[in-house]
């Protein structure tokens, strides 16, 4: 059995020797784990902080994972900086989809540097390789493995830049765990169709109190005064935005743009009567950053706007307003 490790840099590879910072290559990170129960091939594809990665860089990492699986890899681990790890993991989820035979793809990193007295990187990397080689992880979502927890790429977010317990799927639980080398999952994975490409640029506008409508209007236009094909607008609460913005959203929808509303707060809303009147749809629980990636994938996978919404809403949670008091 062979697991392939794609190394892209990040804190897990950052080493301070008392005088200077260097970056530890992926092969060394794997060798430092000692004996492993599987063969590991390493591909160093990027270095440095993950905040430098563009969306195209993320797509390239995901395509590399897809190519390795297509040529027989038993599992793939991506070593990644934690700042944008959840985004590259979600790009991989969008491009690979979830199907019963898909071999595991597992993202990991660390919150502490390689030269820390008690680094978290080695345990995270060992766990991730274990999951990538595990038959129980076949057919799962693209996974994020840190601190002994397994998260689905669509739900996980980095919530702390100061703790090894940085990644959460709140308000839900992690989908699984690695305990003393044993891999457990709590629930079945849902099937998701893969995207065919992800190249369209999609703007993300975060609304602030009192934001002029002209800001949104400008973001929805392209350079040649046409309209962007898709856009994500981050509003408040249960997809509530200021009333001066709604005519812009409605106008964009009438002009053919797929306008997706996401929220600063968690809300599972994907659709409701008010949104339908505007022509907008809700992100269905995706963060604004992830909604933007999903809209890119949706627009590049189908020419039909309704089908693009269906692609996006593969990742939507079921909305039941009656559950609100218990969430
Ligand atoms: N700055 C780092 C990054 O590359 C943070 C980390 O890896 O934990 O995202």
XYZ file of C-alpha atoms and ligand atoms in Angstrom:
336
model
C 0.000 0.000 0.000
C 1.337 3.451 -0.933
C 0.190 6.766 0.495
C 1.297 9.911 -1.350
C 2.127 13.043 0.655
C 1.833 16.416 -1.109
C 3.817 18.963 0.935
C 2.966 22.654 0.534
C 4.795 24.295 3.472
C 3.171 25.966 6.487
C 4.022 26.078 10.185
C 4.474 22.296 10.309
C 7.598 22.744 8.141
C 8.924 25.948 9.767
C 12.132 25.488 11.731
C 14.108 28.036 13.776
C 17.640 26.925 14.675
C 18.359 29.858 16.998
C 19.673 32.045 14.198
C 17.492 31.635 11.137
C 14.241 30.150 9.865
C 14.376 27.318 7.356
C 11.723 25.119 5.771
C 11.848 21.361 6.352
C 11.055 19.387 3.178
C 8.176 16.952 3.194
C 10.441 13.912 2.891
C 12.205 14.848 6.139
C 8.880 15.415 7.943
C 7.842 11.889 6.959
C 11.238 10.318 7.762
C 11.183 11.847 11.245
C 8.076 9.798 12.037
C 10.183 6.617 11.989
C 8.717 3.279 10.910
C 5.338 3.496 9.183
C 3.023 0.619 8.230
C 2.722 1.851 4.626
C 5.047 3.092 1.899
C 5.029 6.864 1.552
C 5.963 8.840 -1.559
C 6.486 12.571 -1.063
C 5.906 15.428 -3.515
C 7.102 18.887 -2.427
C 4.988 21.303 -4.474
C 5.012 24.608 -2.543
C 6.646 26.283 0.439
C 6.043 29.181 2.800
C 2.881 30.466 4.425
C -0.430 29.283 3.049
C -1.762 32.847 2.979
C 0.366 33.258 -0.173
C -1.600 30.629 -2.089
C -3.964 31.893 -4.775
C -7.190 30.086 -5.633
C -5.414 28.788 -8.757
C -2.607 27.414 -6.550
C -5.248 25.625 -4.456
C -6.825 24.170 -7.578
C -3.359 22.949 -8.682
C -2.873 21.139 -5.346
C -6.308 19.536 -5.640
C -5.624 18.514 -9.268
C -2.354 16.918 -8.145
C -4.272 14.872 -5.572
C -6.815 13.902 -8.249
C -4.016 12.828 -10.627
C -2.310 10.725 -7.939
C -5.572 8.926 -7.145
C -6.190 8.368 -10.862
C -2.783 6.692 -11.220
C -3.305 4.286 -8.329
C -2.428 6.042 -5.065
C -4.084 4.219 -2.154
C -4.520 7.518 -0.331
C -3.287 11.098 -0.419
C -2.189 13.369 2.432
C -1.802 17.106 1.851
C 0.507 18.908 4.299
C -0.653 22.535 4.383
C -0.405 25.767 6.360
C -3.392 26.041 8.647
C -4.425 29.580 7.694
C -6.047 28.515 4.424
C -6.029 24.734 4.881
C -9.827 24.499 5.023
C -10.088 26.330 1.688
C -7.696 24.102 -0.276
C -9.362 21.090 1.362
C -12.756 22.351 0.161
C -11.392 22.971 -3.350
C -10.284 19.317 -3.334
C -13.731 18.271 -2.086
C -15.410 20.213 -4.901
C -13.145 18.757 -7.602
C -13.112 15.174 -6.311
C -16.669 14.893 -5.000
C -17.646 12.058 -2.707
C -18.385 8.595 -4.061
C -18.261 5.100 -2.593
C -14.963 4.055 -4.204
C -13.015 7.298 -3.825
C -9.742 6.715 -1.985
C -9.009 8.947 1.023
C -7.694 12.501 0.728
C -6.627 13.943 4.091
C -5.323 17.431 4.859
C -3.126 18.141 7.867
C -0.769 20.773 9.266
C 0.267 22.028 12.683
C -0.182 25.001 14.958
C 3.313 24.736 16.442
C 6.518 25.077 14.445
C 8.822 22.145 13.702
C 11.411 23.448 16.209
C 8.856 23.781 19.079
C 9.722 21.766 22.213
C 6.377 19.937 21.925
C 5.394 20.103 18.259
C 1.933 18.910 17.213
C 3.018 18.290 13.617
C 4.392 14.742 13.955
C 1.234 13.349 15.608
C -0.973 15.135 13.071
C 1.055 13.821 10.107
C 1.149 10.284 11.487
C -2.627 10.359 12.061
C -3.259 11.737 8.570
C -1.164 8.971 6.944
C -3.028 6.389 9.045
C -6.388 7.765 7.866
C -5.241 7.936 4.222
C -4.336 4.225 4.419
C -7.500 3.202 6.259
C -10.219 1.212 4.436
C -12.801 2.956 6.668
C -11.856 6.293 5.085
C -12.633 5.102 1.526
C -15.770 6.823 0.211
C -15.532 9.655 2.725
C -15.505 13.415 2.209
C -12.122 15.116 1.795
C -10.975 15.152 5.420
C -9.069 17.523 7.686
C -7.071 15.771 10.410
C -5.577 17.732 13.319
C -5.473 17.270 17.078
C -6.874 13.726 16.821
C -10.067 14.935 15.132
C -11.424 14.343 11.630
C -13.502 17.070 10.016
C -15.330 17.171 6.683
C -13.806 19.801 4.391
C -17.124 21.576 3.787
C -17.838 22.200 7.480
C -14.445 22.752 9.108
C -13.078 26.191 9.983
C -9.966 27.421 11.728
C -11.281 29.226 14.811
C -8.070 30.008 16.675
C -4.612 31.107 15.633
C -3.272 30.388 19.120
C -4.280 26.861 20.097
C -3.565 23.305 18.911
C -7.343 22.844 19.202
C -7.813 25.263 16.321
C -10.180 23.431 13.949
C -13.894 22.917 14.558
C -17.008 21.901 12.641
C -19.269 23.939 14.957
C -22.185 23.858 15.498
C -21.677 20.203 14.586
C -19.293 17.576 15.858
C -16.228 16.342 13.958
C -17.094 13.474 11.584
C -14.557 11.202 13.236
C -11.438 10.767 15.321
C -8.077 9.013 15.395
C -7.441 7.462 18.807
C -4.157 5.593 19.348
C -3.933 4.872 15.633
C -7.530 3.637 15.298
C -9.786 5.536 12.884
C -13.473 6.035 13.822
C -16.276 7.760 11.935
C -19.519 8.847 13.545
C -21.830 9.141 10.543
C -22.019 8.098 6.896
C -20.753 10.427 4.177
C -23.177 11.909 1.609
C -22.478 11.389 -2.113
C -21.493 14.593 -3.977
C -20.869 14.949 -7.702
C -17.441 16.371 -8.613
C -16.897 19.658 -10.417
C -15.453 19.519 -13.917
C -13.354 22.698 -13.543
C -12.798 25.684 -11.275
C -11.470 28.690 -13.113
C -14.233 31.343 -13.109
C -13.429 34.291 -10.893
C -16.160 35.041 -8.392
C -16.098 38.146 -6.166
C -16.878 38.015 -2.458
C -18.310 41.191 -0.920
C -18.480 41.427 2.877
C -21.170 43.955 3.824
C -20.600 46.418 6.626
C -23.250 48.465 8.432
C -24.140 51.372 6.181
C -22.296 50.051 3.119
C -23.317 52.105 0.064
C -25.164 50.101 -2.595
C -22.641 51.421 -5.136
C -19.933 49.223 -3.570
C -21.949 46.090 -4.270
C -22.995 47.363 -7.689
C -19.324 47.916 -8.636
C -18.305 44.431 -7.464
C -20.987 42.795 -9.603
C -19.775 44.464 -12.789
C -16.954 43.160 -14.935
C -14.306 45.386 -16.545
C -16.162 45.668 -19.844
C -19.327 46.804 -17.998
C -20.914 43.395 -18.242
C -21.974 41.391 -15.196
C -19.992 38.803 -13.270
C -21.454 35.304 -13.679
C -21.578 34.720 -9.958
C -20.976 36.529 -6.682
C -21.127 35.883 -2.960
C -22.440 38.591 -0.655
C -21.738 38.136 3.045
C -24.573 39.608 5.104
C -25.749 39.135 8.699
C -27.663 36.640 10.840
C -30.161 34.511 8.950
C -29.094 36.140 5.637
C -30.294 39.625 6.593
C -28.830 42.583 4.740
C -29.589 46.306 4.599
C -32.579 47.225 2.417
C -30.529 49.501 0.124
C -28.708 46.388 -1.186
C -31.716 44.355 -2.296
C -32.371 46.247 -5.579
C -28.752 45.570 -6.573
C -29.099 41.865 -5.779
C -32.383 41.654 -7.700
C -30.955 43.552 -10.676
C -27.954 41.243 -10.832
C -30.185 38.180 -10.747
C -32.343 39.553 -13.591
C -29.143 40.124 -15.586
C -28.193 36.455 -15.157
C -25.783 36.528 -12.221
C -25.866 33.723 -9.647
C -25.979 35.753 -6.411
C -25.364 33.704 -3.269
C -25.897 35.145 0.196
C -23.729 33.857 3.014
C -23.740 34.941 6.627
C -21.190 36.166 9.121
C -23.019 33.906 11.605
C -23.751 30.235 11.100
C -27.119 29.693 9.442
C -28.183 26.682 7.390
C -30.530 28.792 5.201
C -30.335 27.803 1.525
C -33.657 29.165 0.284
C -36.768 30.935 1.554
C -39.608 33.023 0.121
C -37.782 36.346 0.552
C -34.684 35.077 -1.223
C -36.816 33.651 -4.012
C -38.396 37.095 -4.560
C -34.928 38.586 -4.914
C -33.636 35.789 -7.097
C -30.784 35.112 -4.677
C -30.005 31.817 -2.965
C -28.457 31.128 0.417
C -25.135 29.425 0.965
C -26.810 26.771 3.120
C -24.308 26.789 5.962
C -21.112 27.323 3.958
C -18.911 30.184 5.111
C -18.659 33.067 2.641
C -15.117 31.980 1.677
C -16.262 28.437 0.927
C -19.434 29.623 -0.807
C -17.218 31.588 -3.215
C -15.268 28.422 -4.081
C -18.483 26.424 -4.492
C -19.938 29.063 -6.837
C -16.752 28.939 -8.942
C -17.055 25.154 -9.182
C -20.793 25.296 -9.871
C -20.482 27.839 -12.701
C -17.691 25.870 -14.365
C -19.575 22.582 -14.119
C -22.783 23.571 -15.890
C -23.992 26.393 -18.172
C -27.443 26.345 -16.531
C -27.977 28.619 -13.503
C -30.559 26.352 -11.856
C -28.221 23.390 -12.222
C -25.402 25.512 -10.763
C -27.642 26.164 -7.739
C -28.266 22.406 -7.468
C -24.497 21.809 -7.526
C -23.969 24.435 -4.811
C -26.787 23.090 -2.673
C -25.272 19.610 -2.578
C -23.403 21.164 0.353
C -26.436 22.866 1.926
C -27.755 21.732 5.266
C -31.434 21.030 5.659
C -33.147 24.122 6.968
C -35.813 23.815 9.594
C -36.527 27.117 11.332
C -38.212 25.160 14.111
C -34.821 23.797 15.084
C -33.519 27.265 15.773
C -34.202 27.194 19.493
C -32.216 23.990 19.854
C -29.184 25.031 17.827
N 1.140 30.816 8.792
C 0.881 29.445 8.746
C 0.321 29.060 7.394
O 1.092 28.783 6.507
C -0.001 29.001 9.842
C 0.104 27.544 10.034
O 0.529 26.797 9.192
O -0.294 27.069 11.135
O -0.870 29.019 7.172
